[in-house]
Amino acid sequence: MYCLQAVVVTESARAELPASVEGARLVPVGHHLSLMPLPETLPEAGEFRTVLAACSEHGAVAYIEAEYFGGVGTQSAQVWDRGETVLGPLHLAEDEPALAAGSPISQALRRLGVAKGDHFDEFDAVGLGRHRHTGD
């Protein structure tokens, strides 16, 4: 099982996010990015998007979520930069075919500057498989 709801921030936006989200913790994931698992207490969705847009004034910020069980699942992503949405919101439902441009999360990571290199995709390059549960 894989269940992740998180924000990924560039190094330049790293200091802004914890100051804007109560209970935020940042985990470095490489590629000059940090992952913030969503805390238990979170502002209302519209307010949270406003917070992410404001943080993106300092560098790109992505919201990502994925839920998989037995290789089947869903993904969503959205990216803000300079206060504006620059990607998404993207969503890949369980019964939809894979996107030619890559999964929503891989597209978001690419927008944050991740290159897949020799890895399967950007998701793999950053090592998000290590972060299987938001709470962990």
Tab-separated table of C-alpha atoms in Angstrom:
chain	number	residue	atom	x	y	z
A	1	MET	CA	0.000	0.000	0.000
A	2	TYR	CA	1.172	3.519	-0.819
A	3	CYS	CA	-0.563	6.654	0.447
A	4	LEU	CA	1.082	10.069	0.268
A	5	GLN	CA	-0.262	13.615	0.598
A	6	ALA	CA	2.521	16.168	0.640
A	7	VAL	CA	3.950	19.417	-0.588
A	8	VAL	CA	7.294	19.499	-2.379
A	9	VAL	CA	9.257	22.746	-2.248
A	10	THR	CA	12.361	24.033	-3.939
A	11	GLU	CA	15.267	25.153	-1.814
A	12	SER	CA	14.397	28.816	-2.361
A	13	ALA	CA	10.858	28.347	-0.965
A	14	ARG	CA	11.936	26.008	1.843
A	15	ALA	CA	11.957	28.639	4.609
A	16	GLU	CA	8.529	30.017	3.731
A	17	LEU	CA	6.475	26.856	4.068
A	18	PRO	CA	7.043	25.940	7.748
A	19	ALA	CA	6.344	29.535	8.723
A	20	SER	CA	3.026	29.397	6.842
A	21	VAL	CA	1.717	25.956	7.862
A	22	GLU	CA	1.369	25.062	11.530
A	23	GLY	CA	2.936	21.699	12.340
A	24	ALA	CA	4.915	21.547	9.098
A	25	ARG	CA	7.986	19.304	8.937
A	26	LEU	CA	10.345	19.249	5.978
A	27	VAL	CA	12.233	16.164	4.816
A	28	PRO	CA	15.044	16.622	2.259
A	29	VAL	CA	14.534	14.306	-0.735
A	30	GLY	CA	17.430	15.366	-2.974
A	31	HIS	CA	17.502	17.390	-6.167
A	32	HIS	CA	17.412	20.522	-3.940
A	33	LEU	CA	13.846	19.651	-2.915
A	34	SER	CA	12.138	19.033	0.405
A	35	LEU	CA	8.960	17.097	1.129
A	36	MET	CA	6.419	18.310	3.660
A	37	PRO	CA	3.950	15.575	4.624
A	38	LEU	CA	0.596	17.202	5.233
A	39	PRO	CA	0.055	17.745	8.947
A	40	GLU	CA	-3.070	16.480	10.714
A	41	THR	CA	-4.437	20.013	11.089
A	42	LEU	CA	-4.599	21.787	7.797
A	43	PRO	CA	-6.319	24.954	6.689
A	44	GLU	CA	-9.414	24.630	4.488
A	45	ALA	CA	-8.518	23.616	0.886
A	46	GLY	CA	-8.967	27.067	-0.673
A	47	GLU	CA	-6.967	28.716	2.103
A	48	PHE	CA	-4.241	26.070	1.768
A	49	ARG	CA	-3.936	26.715	-1.971
A	50	THR	CA	-3.587	30.429	-1.215
A	51	VAL	CA	-0.779	29.638	1.260
A	52	LEU	CA	1.023	27.517	-1.361
A	53	ALA	CA	0.637	30.219	-4.003
A	54	ALA	CA	2.080	32.793	-1.581
A	55	CYS	CA	5.022	30.520	-0.702
A	56	SER	CA	5.715	30.080	-4.414
A	57	GLU	CA	6.671	33.756	-4.629
A	58	HIS	CA	10.039	32.520	-3.295
A	59	GLY	CA	10.323	29.386	-5.469
A	60	ALA	CA	8.229	26.658	-7.033
A	61	VAL	CA	5.891	24.636	-4.789
A	62	ALA	CA	3.974	21.455	-5.688
A	63	TYR	CA	1.086	19.678	-3.992
A	64	ILE	CA	1.179	15.935	-4.664
A	65	GLU	CA	-0.958	13.005	-3.643
A	66	ALA	CA	-0.894	9.339	-4.539
A	67	GLU	CA	-2.795	6.316	-3.328
A	68	TYR	CA	-1.967	2.822	-4.572
A	69	PHE	CA	-2.815	-0.691	-3.499
A	70	GLY	CA	-1.636	-3.725	-5.426
A	71	GLY	CA	-0.237	-1.569	-8.231
A	72	VAL	CA	-3.566	0.173	-8.903
A	73	GLY	CA	-4.354	3.681	-7.758
A	74	THR	CA	-4.615	7.416	-8.332
A	75	GLN	CA	-2.309	10.434	-8.505
A	76	SER	CA	-2.856	14.179	-8.394
A	77	ALA	CA	-0.542	17.188	-8.567
A	78	GLN	CA	-0.512	20.949	-8.916
A	79	VAL	CA	2.429	23.382	-9.137
A	80	TRP	CA	2.629	27.081	-8.267
A	81	ASP	CA	5.464	29.434	-9.164
A	82	ARG	CA	5.655	33.202	-8.655
A	83	GLY	CA	2.215	33.120	-7.058
A	84	GLU	CA	0.468	31.501	-10.024
A	85	THR	CA	-0.615	27.981	-10.937
A	86	VAL	CA	1.812	26.811	-13.631
A	87	LEU	CA	0.745	23.151	-13.834
A	88	GLY	CA	-2.548	21.449	-13.153
A	89	PRO	CA	-4.380	20.560	-11.199
A	90	LEU	CA	-3.687	17.171	-12.799
A	91	HIS	CA	-5.409	13.943	-11.791
A	92	LEU	CA	-4.935	10.381	-12.991
A	93	ALA	CA	-7.820	8.140	-11.935
A	94	GLU	CA	-7.534	4.430	-11.330
A	95	ASP	CA	-9.153	3.440	-14.621
A	96	GLU	CA	-7.401	6.007	-16.851
A	97	PRO	CA	-4.497	5.142	-19.163
A	98	ALA	CA	-1.061	6.549	-18.328
A	99	LEU	CA	-0.401	10.047	-19.602
A	100	ALA	CA	2.104	10.464	-22.460
A	101	ALA	CA	3.783	13.318	-20.530
A	102	GLY	CA	4.182	11.093	-17.445
A	103	SER	CA	2.284	10.763	-14.194
A	104	PRO	CA	0.938	13.911	-12.526
A	105	ILE	CA	3.621	13.699	-9.816
A	106	SER	CA	6.435	13.172	-12.332
A	107	GLN	CA	5.215	16.161	-14.333
A	108	ALA	CA	5.164	18.276	-11.165
A	109	LEU	CA	8.663	17.170	-10.161
A	110	ARG	CA	9.914	17.911	-13.673
A	111	ARG	CA	8.457	21.410	-13.319
A	112	LEU	CA	10.461	21.752	-10.066
A	113	GLY	CA	13.664	20.921	-11.938
A	114	VAL	CA	14.021	17.157	-11.472
A	115	ALA	CA	15.559	15.206	-14.346
A	116	LYS	CA	14.881	11.469	-14.371
A	117	GLY	CA	18.369	10.576	-15.553
A	118	ASP	CA	18.789	6.779	-15.482
A	119	HIS	CA	15.699	6.312	-13.317
A	120	PHE	CA	12.295	5.112	-14.510
A	121	ASP	CA	10.774	8.569	-13.995
A	122	GLU	CA	11.089	11.704	-11.850
A	123	PHE	CA	9.084	10.059	-9.033
A	124	ASP	CA	11.750	7.333	-8.894
A	125	ALA	CA	14.643	9.799	-9.304
A	126	VAL	CA	13.598	11.695	-6.159
A	127	GLY	CA	12.994	8.440	-4.291
A	128	LEU	CA	9.380	9.055	-3.354
A	129	GLY	CA	8.928	5.305	-3.057
A	130	ARG	CA	10.721	5.626	0.311
A	131	HIS	CA	7.863	7.775	1.606
A	132	ARG	CA	5.016	5.263	1.494
A	133	HIS	CA	2.710	6.732	4.135
A	134	THR	CA	2.084	10.390	4.884
A	135	GLY	CA	2.157	9.799	8.635
A	136	ASP	CA	5.544	8.084	8.525
